[in-house]
């Protein structure tokens, strides 16, 4: 840090150019109590920090606290009752199933796509990279609508689906598809830059030592990206469990059947069941906190591997 | 193992990396592929290894078609330019890798693997680093791990891509000598890629000088240094003083001035007279083929160099001449250049 600060320091103190440089230096150091010289005055720094903290408190910490506050307003019994209520349990179960399927699917897809993109040259590669990012730029509601248009009763594949008696929209498959679409980029986005940076030399070394392709993947490629992979899975999971828009379009809101946790929370809230609604919401908030802690730990591991 | 490279051509899109290359590497030899970057030397090494496939041509190991075998099956030890050590494995596991991935009848029991790895680690003198990870090693130590890992599969061919490129000068010299020693101890044919002529000349039994995807010359270090086959080799290996000239009617001229030097059978036309700096004497300007004005004298370490400007009808030409010890040369004075040993090459017209 301190070495980075030096050019800025000389720029700021350009006014004291006439002074012998040693004098100018000692001046700045004593002024700041011997700590590395910052470019901004203390007051500006404190103001900036307060603004940032105030913003975080107002928009993140306060809502988070209020979720738990509302959830426990009527006490522990009401909280537990809201969660073990059959519809709530069904919503939790559905959310877990959907997350398990879509995270697994995107874990596999993310690995395959980033492996292909980072280690091989092929036509259409840049198109694939662009497509992977698409879910980030498309509104989740539009994503949901795409699946309704494709698989709905008026949709493109309606005739086939009816003939085979397959139900996708307003059922589990539709919810899973919409969730996969929305959480599509998380794993691949984490892996591609890392794999590209690592290059192919280690894989070449492994193969030249007699390892098969599969063995190279499991012994060399995968261990090299394991922390980034976990990180991507974590973000993917958080989004999969919390997704509202896309799932809302394809779910049909059938209580106890096609309601995920976010949808269940909305219904409860619209029915003025605030305690129940916030109780279920607190579970999602808890997930967010756990994700945050795990993310911090993983980031630490990633930074360590980078050394 | 004898390696035959026959008529190998390799193109990357429009760039021709190798252009009909023929080369025989004898069993037990240490051969250096020497050339500037882009000369195709690394591509040739990777083709021998099986990491790259030629567009046309053949590669034979002891007469057998090597192109029919993948890199897995060729049993070559490859030392990568930046070592490519497995970053999540410690030194021991890095070296053990080639033994651990064996399947079926070749699979070794754990005890045999441990024994072999420990043997290799002491061979490369890093047994005390077995538990360390690549990130905790110095460049020279990584190099030794890379070599031990490549040797673990008991290769008959050892291929090294710029093995000392990432090391500082002192470590490089040390490792160079040690590698030569190791090559002699092992029943292995080694091919080394380098852009460092000193490395190639000191280490190799034979040097293959490459330029623009072609082999310019193959020979012992002494041959390529003392008797360069082409102007490219002369320029690339060792220091070169290039004196301008022209062959007319079987005699060498500089402008209108007859040089009295042997044109060495070069046909009429523009020519370059190439000589090693220590083969060009400084003498009285009246008596020598070339004479010019001293522009500057520079000293670096034990060598001194003078920029001498030769005037001709085609404009001034500045050449760099060696100044022997004990001789003072003042800028502005006239000096004569007398090449004692030199090679004449025709200058392709551009």
XYZ file of C-alpha atoms in Angstrom:
657
model
C 0.000 0.000 0.000
C 2.586 2.552 1.077
C 4.591 2.249 -2.125
C 1.436 2.783 -4.157
C 0.775 5.957 -2.279
C 4.020 7.652 -3.117
C 3.210 9.039 -6.579
C 0.002 10.513 -5.219
C 1.914 11.989 -2.336
C 4.376 13.783 -4.566
C 1.520 15.098 -6.684
C -0.338 16.510 -3.726
C 2.725 18.085 -2.233
C 3.887 19.489 -5.525
C 3.297 22.934 -4.022
C 6.185 22.487 -1.579
C 8.584 21.756 -4.438
C 10.839 24.626 -3.394
C 11.638 22.942 -0.099
C 14.420 20.374 0.211
C 12.704 17.043 -0.311
C 13.702 15.658 3.088
C 12.037 18.605 4.772
C 8.888 18.212 2.748
C 8.796 14.505 3.623
C 9.208 15.004 7.335
C 6.510 17.640 7.217
C 3.973 15.275 5.730
C 4.893 12.429 8.034
C 4.652 14.389 11.274
C 1.390 15.901 10.109
C -0.118 12.423 9.850
C 1.388 11.114 13.037
C 4.007 8.925 11.325
C 1.479 6.714 9.482
C 1.688 6.167 5.722
C 0.613 9.314 3.981
C -2.900 9.367 2.550
C -3.917 11.804 -0.129
C -7.196 12.925 1.456
C -7.479 14.963 4.650
C -8.757 13.105 7.697
C -12.154 14.835 7.631
C -12.834 13.706 4.070
C -11.876 10.148 4.906
C -14.170 10.047 7.935
C -17.011 11.547 5.937
C -16.601 8.971 3.172
C -16.514 6.081 5.609
C -19.613 7.393 7.398
C -21.503 7.747 4.117
C -20.631 4.203 3.112
C -21.521 2.760 6.514
C -24.719 4.806 6.718
C -25.800 3.603 3.308
C -25.072 -0.026 4.205
C -26.905 0.327 7.518
C -29.942 1.923 5.988
C -30.341 -0.348 2.994
C -28.892 -3.681 4.139
C -28.474 -4.029 7.888
C -31.731 -2.354 8.905
C -33.976 -4.440 6.593
C -32.146 -7.586 7.703
C -32.708 -6.788 11.353
C -36.334 -5.873 10.701
C -36.928 -9.249 9.009
C -35.929 -11.045 12.215
C -37.703 -8.479 14.363
C -40.995 -8.971 12.498
C -40.583 -12.735 12.465
C -40.222 -12.956 16.242
C -42.784 -10.219 17.072
C -45.306 -12.710 18.393
C -42.658 -14.839 20.036
C -40.903 -18.119 19.365
C -44.076 -20.271 19.226
C -45.667 -18.234 16.441
C -42.377 -18.325 14.547
C -42.100 -22.109 14.746
C -45.787 -22.532 13.920
C -45.371 -20.475 10.751
C -42.478 -22.649 9.627
C -43.910 -26.087 10.389
C -47.195 -25.170 8.735
C -47.686 -27.737 5.874
C -47.691 -25.203 3.044
C -44.518 -23.591 4.391
C -42.817 -26.976 4.723
C -43.863 -27.834 1.163
C -42.406 -24.546 -0.052
C -39.136 -25.215 1.790
C -38.990 -28.733 0.382
C -39.674 -27.520 -3.164
C -37.037 -24.804 -2.858
C -34.457 -27.323 -1.693
C -35.310 -29.735 -4.525
C -35.195 -26.999 -7.156
C -31.901 -25.664 -5.811
C -30.365 -29.140 -5.651
C -31.274 -29.913 -9.260
C -30.365 -26.547 -10.756
C -27.115 -26.168 -8.830
C -26.034 -29.659 -9.911
C -26.978 -28.940 -13.514
C -25.142 -25.630 -13.547
C -22.155 -27.108 -11.757
C -21.796 -29.672 -14.526
C -22.550 -27.205 -17.290
C -20.251 -24.576 -15.799
C -17.382 -27.038 -15.556
C -17.840 -28.343 -19.081
C -18.283 -24.882 -20.609
C -15.326 -23.303 -18.855
C -13.128 -26.315 -19.578
C -14.024 -26.026 -23.259
C -13.615 -22.261 -23.367
C -10.386 -22.067 -21.408
C -8.522 -25.069 -22.805
C -9.599 -25.387 -26.442
C -9.952 -23.263 -29.537
C -13.133 -23.814 -31.502
C -15.417 -21.817 -33.789
C -18.278 -20.084 -31.986
C -16.287 -19.722 -28.785
C -16.950 -16.013 -28.369
C -20.643 -16.607 -29.066
C -20.722 -19.167 -26.270
C -19.084 -16.722 -23.854
C -21.688 -14.105 -24.772
C -24.549 -16.580 -24.353
C -23.344 -17.587 -20.907
C -23.735 -13.971 -19.822
C -27.213 -13.629 -21.317
C -29.179 -14.466 -18.127
C -27.456 -11.554 -16.380
C -28.823 -9.098 -18.921
C -32.310 -10.557 -19.372
C -35.042 -9.741 -16.859
C -35.991 -12.915 -14.928
C -39.645 -12.324 -15.810
C -38.755 -12.479 -19.500
C -36.810 -15.676 -18.792
C -39.922 -17.176 -17.228
C -42.074 -16.055 -20.126
C -39.722 -17.735 -22.609
C -40.455 -21.072 -20.987
C -44.208 -20.392 -20.932
C -44.017 -19.587 -24.652
C -42.091 -22.777 -25.320
C -43.796 -25.273 -23.037
C -47.112 -23.607 -22.073
C -50.553 -24.856 -23.224
C -50.390 -22.411 -26.165
C -46.664 -22.927 -26.586
C -44.454 -24.244 -29.324
C -44.202 -27.781 -27.958
C -47.746 -27.895 -26.506
C -48.957 -30.658 -28.807
C -46.073 -33.019 -28.032
C -46.238 -32.358 -24.326
C -49.946 -33.065 -24.230
C -49.560 -36.189 -26.302
C -46.994 -37.574 -23.876
C -48.832 -36.138 -20.860
C -45.799 -34.168 -19.709
C -46.435 -31.135 -17.573
C -43.670 -28.530 -17.498
C -45.306 -25.179 -16.891
C -47.023 -24.799 -13.501
C -45.039 -27.802 -12.320
C -41.610 -28.722 -10.971
C -39.844 -29.032 -14.375
C -40.796 -25.471 -15.327
C -39.570 -24.096 -12.013
C -36.307 -26.002 -12.371
C -35.825 -24.833 -15.966
C -36.439 -21.186 -15.070
C -34.079 -21.433 -12.109
C -31.359 -23.069 -14.193
C -31.662 -20.291 -16.749
C -31.356 -17.549 -14.177
C -28.429 -19.161 -12.311
C -26.701 -20.292 -15.485
C -23.697 -17.886 -15.428
C -22.540 -18.163 -11.811
C -20.269 -21.216 -11.952
C -18.954 -20.640 -15.477
C -18.211 -16.967 -14.757
C -16.075 -17.908 -11.765
C -14.172 -20.654 -13.565
C -13.462 -19.247 -17.035
C -11.041 -16.458 -16.035
C -9.223 -18.700 -13.580
C -8.877 -21.570 -16.037
C -7.750 -19.207 -18.779
C -5.121 -17.748 -16.502
C -3.866 -21.187 -15.511
C -3.465 -22.199 -19.157
C -2.946 -25.739 -20.392
C 0.651 -26.427 -19.387
C -0.225 -28.473 -16.307
C -2.647 -30.614 -18.302
C -0.009 -31.147 -20.979
C 2.451 -32.139 -18.277
C -0.037 -34.617 -16.821
C -0.744 -36.217 -20.197
C 2.944 -36.397 -21.065
C 3.414 -38.283 -17.791
C 0.898 -40.854 -18.971
C -2.349 -39.645 -17.399
C -5.598 -40.212 -19.293
C -7.916 -37.313 -20.091
C -10.254 -38.186 -17.249
C -7.444 -38.716 -14.803
C -5.925 -35.374 -15.835
C -9.238 -33.657 -15.211
C -9.754 -35.131 -11.747
C -6.137 -34.986 -10.587
C -5.012 -31.682 -12.092
C -7.723 -29.454 -13.560
C -10.393 -29.882 -10.893
C -8.139 -29.485 -7.824
C -6.702 -26.334 -9.390
C -10.103 -24.676 -9.542
C -11.804 -26.254 -6.529
C -12.149 -23.096 -4.435
C -13.421 -21.021 -7.335
C -15.838 -23.826 -8.148
C -17.189 -23.900 -4.591
C -17.491 -20.145 -4.658
C -19.519 -20.279 -7.869
C -21.723 -23.058 -6.488
C -22.363 -20.997 -3.372
C -23.493 -17.942 -5.324
C -25.485 -20.152 -7.679
C -27.250 -21.798 -4.744
C -28.087 -18.511 -3.051
C -29.624 -17.204 -6.233
C -31.460 -20.484 -6.968
C -33.139 -20.456 -3.556
C -33.959 -16.763 -3.676
C -35.159 -16.491 -7.285
C -38.577 -14.873 -7.523
C -39.356 -13.361 -10.937
C -38.746 -16.204 -13.348
C -40.157 -18.811 -10.997
C -43.228 -16.657 -10.330
C -44.120 -16.703 -14.030
C -43.847 -20.486 -14.497
C -44.999 -21.705 -11.089
C -48.734 -21.010 -11.145
C -48.673 -20.368 -7.374
C -50.381 -23.600 -6.358
C -50.161 -23.706 -2.582
C -48.363 -26.679 -1.164
C -47.437 -27.794 -4.671
C -45.646 -25.228 -6.832
C -44.828 -22.490 -4.353
C -41.169 -21.976 -3.576
C -40.133 -20.051 -0.477
C -40.031 -16.598 -2.106
C -43.490 -17.180 -3.651
C -44.854 -18.481 -0.364
C -43.560 -15.390 1.421
C -45.288 -13.119 -1.081
C -48.626 -14.903 -0.736
C -48.478 -14.760 3.054
C -47.585 -11.109 2.942
C -50.463 -10.297 0.583
C -52.784 -12.074 3.007
C -51.557 -9.836 5.836
C -49.960 -12.798 7.661
C -46.915 -10.728 8.500
C -45.405 -12.922 11.197
C -45.662 -16.054 9.075
C -44.356 -14.223 6.047
C -41.352 -12.810 7.878
C -40.696 -16.112 9.617
C -40.187 -17.853 6.274
C -38.317 -14.793 5.002
C -35.965 -15.078 7.962
C -34.915 -18.503 6.693
C -33.871 -16.957 3.378
C -32.131 -14.158 5.243
C -30.290 -16.765 7.276
C -29.239 -18.474 4.060
C -27.905 -15.141 2.871
C -25.862 -14.721 6.038
C -24.437 -18.239 5.832
C -23.603 -17.626 2.169
C -21.872 -14.399 3.103
C -19.706 -16.072 5.734
C -18.851 -19.021 3.478
C -18.071 -16.573 0.670
C -15.672 -14.655 2.896
C -13.887 -17.855 3.889
C -13.665 -18.995 0.266
C -12.377 -15.623 -0.885
C -9.669 -15.947 1.707
C -8.725 -19.398 0.408
C -8.761 -18.136 -3.188
C -6.448 -15.268 -2.292
C -4.121 -17.717 -0.575
C -3.971 -19.939 -3.653
C -3.090 -16.920 -5.763
C 0.130 -16.263 -3.918
C 16.644 -43.895 -28.734
C 17.239 -42.526 -32.208
C 14.777 -39.858 -33.309
C 14.167 -39.221 -36.995
C 12.293 -36.175 -38.161
C 11.501 -36.453 -41.857
C 10.045 -33.648 -43.986
C 8.014 -32.157 -41.162
C 5.908 -29.097 -41.985
C 3.661 -27.292 -39.563
C 1.520 -24.240 -40.225
C -0.484 -22.154 -37.795
C -3.073 -20.421 -39.951
C -0.847 -18.404 -42.308
C 2.362 -18.686 -40.309
C 4.709 -21.508 -41.305
C 6.357 -22.652 -38.096
C 8.267 -25.541 -39.685
C 9.092 -25.888 -43.353
C 10.160 -29.391 -44.461
C 12.464 -30.041 -41.552
C 14.719 -33.098 -41.602
C 16.758 -34.055 -38.564
C 18.272 -37.176 -37.066
C 19.071 -37.273 -33.376
C 21.278 -40.168 -32.384
C 20.738 -42.329 -29.350
C 22.308 -40.910 -26.200
C 23.017 -37.531 -27.730
C 22.287 -34.163 -26.165
C 21.109 -31.937 -28.981
C 20.268 -28.259 -28.676
C 17.708 -26.632 -30.958
C 18.974 -23.083 -31.124
C 17.277 -20.128 -32.734
C 15.546 -16.807 -32.195
C 11.907 -16.717 -31.148
C 9.623 -17.688 -33.990
C 12.244 -19.938 -35.570
C 10.110 -23.047 -34.975
C 12.353 -24.726 -32.413
C 9.663 -25.113 -29.743
C 7.161 -26.371 -32.313
C 9.657 -29.014 -33.409
C 10.180 -30.091 -29.793
C 6.437 -30.275 -29.172
C 5.976 -32.358 -32.313
C 8.650 -34.792 -31.136
C 6.858 -34.968 -27.785
C 3.432 -35.488 -29.344
C 1.958 -32.288 -27.919
C 1.609 -30.961 -31.452
C 0.972 -32.792 -34.708
C 2.734 -31.956 -37.992
C 0.709 -31.158 -41.119
C 2.989 -33.378 -43.181
C 6.080 -35.440 -42.506
C 7.120 -38.239 -40.190
C 8.600 -38.652 -36.744
C 10.237 -41.997 -35.952
C 11.543 -43.312 -32.657
C 14.071 -46.092 -33.316
C 12.542 -46.470 -36.775
C 8.998 -46.856 -35.454
C 6.286 -44.382 -36.391
C 5.894 -42.105 -33.365
C 2.985 -40.177 -34.861
C 0.843 -43.286 -34.443
C 1.299 -42.912 -30.700
C -0.167 -40.171 -28.527
C 1.939 -38.216 -26.081
C 0.726 -40.571 -23.310
C 2.188 -43.566 -25.086
C 5.453 -42.038 -26.263
C 7.075 -42.175 -22.862
C 8.964 -38.928 -23.285
C 10.003 -36.783 -20.368
C 9.026 -33.195 -21.068
C 10.320 -30.271 -19.039
C 8.111 -27.265 -19.676
C 9.371 -23.732 -20.064
C 7.695 -22.473 -16.902
C 7.923 -25.943 -15.336
C 4.113 -26.438 -15.201
C 4.397 -28.020 -11.759
C 1.092 -29.156 -10.266
C 0.447 -26.246 -7.935
C -1.801 -28.096 -5.505
C 0.609 -31.003 -5.005
C 3.761 -30.984 -2.940
C 7.117 -31.808 -4.466
C 6.860 -35.492 -3.623
C 3.419 -35.858 -5.235
C 4.531 -33.877 -8.277
C 7.340 -36.337 -8.889
C 5.128 -39.324 -8.034
C 2.410 -38.262 -10.481
C 3.684 -40.215 -13.476
C 3.847 -43.378 -11.356
C 0.474 -42.879 -9.668
C -1.483 -42.541 -12.920
C -0.290 -45.919 -14.164
C -3.010 -48.492 -14.609
C -3.178 -52.238 -14.930
C -0.016 -54.296 -15.047
C 2.275 -51.241 -14.880
C 0.810 -50.098 -11.564
C 3.425 -49.919 -8.825
C 2.810 -50.635 -5.150
C 2.993 -47.611 -2.846
C 6.327 -48.699 -1.365
C 7.924 -48.901 -4.801
C 6.586 -45.466 -5.702
C 8.021 -43.979 -2.492
C 11.379 -45.588 -3.125
C 11.552 -44.400 -6.715
C 10.485 -40.839 -5.882
C 12.976 -40.559 -3.038
C 15.686 -41.855 -5.336
C 14.805 -39.220 -7.940
C 14.651 -36.443 -5.371
C 18.142 -37.277 -4.185
C 19.321 -37.552 -7.776
C 18.248 -33.953 -8.376
C 19.453 -33.018 -4.879
C 16.172 -31.724 -3.459
C 15.146 -34.585 -1.134
C 14.840 -32.071 1.699
C 12.094 -30.204 -0.173
C 9.702 -33.157 -0.559
C 6.918 -31.642 1.546
C 7.064 -28.161 0.010
C 4.594 -26.795 -2.533
C 5.730 -25.274 -5.864
C 4.848 -21.743 -4.712
C 7.362 -22.126 -1.869
C 10.299 -22.994 -4.145
C 12.910 -20.884 -5.899
C 13.207 -20.986 -9.674
C 16.170 -23.346 -9.597
C 14.401 -25.715 -7.208
C 11.279 -25.772 -9.387
C 13.464 -26.616 -12.323
C 14.877 -29.607 -10.449
C 11.381 -30.777 -9.477
C 10.255 -30.497 -13.109
C 13.220 -32.582 -14.176
C 12.679 -35.222 -11.486
C 9.001 -35.429 -12.430
C 9.869 -35.937 -16.090
C 12.448 -38.594 -15.212
C 9.991 -40.521 -13.008
C 8.498 -42.298 -15.998
C 11.981 -43.573 -16.984
C 11.835 -41.884 -20.372
C 14.195 -42.819 -23.164
C 13.807 -39.304 -24.539
C 14.104 -36.163 -22.453
C 12.768 -32.969 -24.025
C 13.485 -29.614 -22.425
C 11.811 -26.375 -23.496
C 13.971 -23.381 -22.545
C 14.850 -25.129 -19.283
C 16.922 -22.288 -17.890
C 15.008 -19.377 -19.408
C 13.371 -18.207 -16.190
C 16.484 -18.403 -14.014
C 19.027 -15.773 -13.138
C 22.451 -15.932 -14.753
C 24.358 -17.541 -11.888
C 21.847 -20.330 -11.179
C 21.577 -20.929 -14.918
C 25.290 -21.632 -15.276
C 25.276 -23.969 -12.305
C 22.226 -25.939 -13.470
C 23.589 -26.151 -16.987
C 26.678 -28.020 -15.859
C 24.599 -30.208 -13.595
C 22.166 -31.093 -16.409
C 25.052 -32.104 -18.653
C 26.338 -34.334 -15.888
C 22.868 -35.842 -15.353
C 22.463 -36.542 -19.065
C 25.690 -38.509 -19.034
C 24.594 -40.581 -16.067
C 21.240 -41.585 -17.557
C 20.506 -43.761 -20.580
C 18.584 -40.977 -22.269
C 18.513 -38.997 -25.508
C 18.023 -35.327 -24.730
C 16.739 -32.492 -26.884
C 16.921 -28.998 -25.519
C 15.345 -25.859 -26.925
C 17.107 -22.586 -26.262
C 17.577 -19.126 -27.690
C 20.764 -18.715 -25.678
C 23.763 -19.567 -27.868
C 26.119 -19.800 -24.912
C 23.861 -22.413 -23.353
C 23.651 -24.413 -26.560
C 27.382 -24.284 -27.267
C 28.389 -25.225 -23.741
C 25.855 -27.986 -23.158
C 25.145 -29.790 -26.396
C 26.913 -32.525 -28.335
C 25.386 -31.098 -31.463
C 23.686 -27.803 -32.147
C 20.801 -27.418 -34.570
C 20.555 -23.782 -35.602
C 17.064 -22.848 -36.721
C 15.690 -19.747 -38.404
C 12.310 -19.030 -39.987
C 11.061 -22.607 -39.699
C 14.124 -24.119 -41.340
C 17.276 -25.777 -40.129
C 20.196 -23.523 -41.059
C 22.992 -25.747 -39.833
C 23.591 -28.880 -37.784
C 26.988 -29.429 -36.257
C 29.153 -29.620 -33.194
C 29.398 -26.413 -31.148
C 32.870 -25.804 -32.596
C 31.642 -26.334 -36.169
C 28.715 -23.941 -35.988
C 30.848 -21.331 -34.260
C 34.000 -21.586 -36.368
C 32.460 -22.591 -39.632
C 28.981 -21.131 -39.941
C 27.185 -22.414 -43.018
C 25.047 -19.347 -43.573
C 25.141 -15.646 -42.800
C 22.182 -16.266 -40.455
C 24.213 -18.720 -38.365
C 27.217 -16.392 -38.334
C 25.055 -13.508 -37.137
C 23.147 -15.537 -34.590
C 26.012 -17.426 -32.995
C 28.796 -15.470 -31.443
C 29.568 -11.846 -32.055
C 29.850 -10.773 -35.642
C 31.448 -7.861 -37.385
C 29.693 -7.335 -40.696
C 31.740 -5.568 -43.361
C 30.075 -4.521 -46.586
C 31.432 -5.513 -49.980
C 30.654 -6.529 -53.491
C 31.960 -9.325 -55.689
C 32.814 -8.186 -59.203
C 34.607 -10.415 -61.653
C 35.719 -12.798 -58.913
C 37.209 -10.123 -56.655
C 35.924 -8.292 -53.580
C 35.403 -4.557 -53.683
C 34.210 -1.918 -51.249
C 32.841 0.797 -53.465
C 35.566 1.287 -56.059
C 38.328 0.129 -53.766
C 39.625 -3.413 -54.336
C 39.842 -5.112 -50.929
C 42.365 -7.798 -51.772
C 40.319 -10.363 -49.836
C 39.304 -13.841 -50.995
C 35.670 -13.859 -52.219
C 35.501 -17.580 -51.232
C 33.680 -18.535 -54.409
C 30.721 -16.208 -53.874
C 29.057 -15.182 -57.132
C 29.088 -11.616 -58.435
C 26.830 -9.227 -56.557
C 26.511 -7.550 -53.161
C 28.215 -9.511 -50.384
C 28.751 -9.424 -46.649
C 32.136 -10.134 -45.141
C 31.481 -11.570 -41.685
C 34.158 -12.010 -39.050
C 34.447 -12.557 -35.303
C 35.558 -9.354 -33.526
C 38.765 -10.989 -32.276
C 39.608 -12.012 -35.847
C 39.706 -8.405 -37.027
C 42.947 -6.541 -36.301
C 43.246 -2.816 -35.909
C 46.139 -1.501 -38.001
C 47.613 1.464 -39.781
C 44.837 2.843 -42.051
C 46.993 2.874 -45.177
C 47.738 -0.858 -45.215
C 44.333 -2.477 -44.599
C 41.327 -3.356 -46.781
C 39.041 -1.184 -44.684
C 39.701 2.142 -42.991
C 37.497 4.622 -41.240
C 37.019 7.162 -38.495
C 36.645 6.133 -34.869
C 33.336 7.552 -33.635
C 33.349 6.261 -30.065
C 35.055 3.718 -27.854
C 33.044 1.782 -25.254
C 34.225 -0.474 -22.464
C 32.117 -3.163 -20.828
C 33.839 -5.622 -18.548
C 36.903 -7.092 -20.195
C 35.907 -6.091 -23.732
C 36.304 -2.807 -25.505
C 34.478 -1.924 -28.682
C 35.002 0.895 -31.135
C 32.406 2.226 -33.566
C 34.255 2.774 -36.820
C 32.618 4.661 -39.672
C 33.605 3.424 -43.121
C 32.861 5.810 -45.954
C 31.844 4.444 -49.308
C 29.978 5.635 -52.369
C 26.776 4.185 -50.880
C 27.021 6.354 -47.747
C 28.697 5.738 -44.379
C 28.631 2.289 -42.763
C 29.331 1.931 -39.049
C 30.914 -1.310 -37.844
C 31.792 -2.335 -34.327
C 35.406 -3.469 -33.928
C 37.122 -5.108 -30.967
C 39.878 -3.079 -29.358
C 42.650 -5.277 -27.908
C 43.988 -4.600 -24.438
C 46.911 -2.242 -24.306
C 45.859 -0.432 -27.427
C 44.461 3.072 -27.104
C 42.127 4.392 -29.696
C 40.994 7.990 -29.674
C 37.669 9.069 -31.131
C 38.184 11.073 -34.289
C 41.331 9.261 -35.416
C 41.555 7.096 -38.532
C 42.015 3.365 -38.107
C 42.425 0.442 -40.476
C 40.565 -2.879 -40.158
C 42.258 -6.081 -41.250
C 40.084 -9.226 -41.140
C 42.392 -12.209 -40.559
C 39.662 -14.856 -40.627
C 36.373 -14.130 -42.303
C 33.504 -15.639 -44.244
C 31.975 -14.153 -47.349
C 28.263 -14.573 -48.016
C 26.277 -13.161 -50.870
C 23.831 -10.524 -49.742
C 20.305 -11.201 -50.939
C 19.040 -8.073 -52.666
C 15.971 -6.618 -51.026
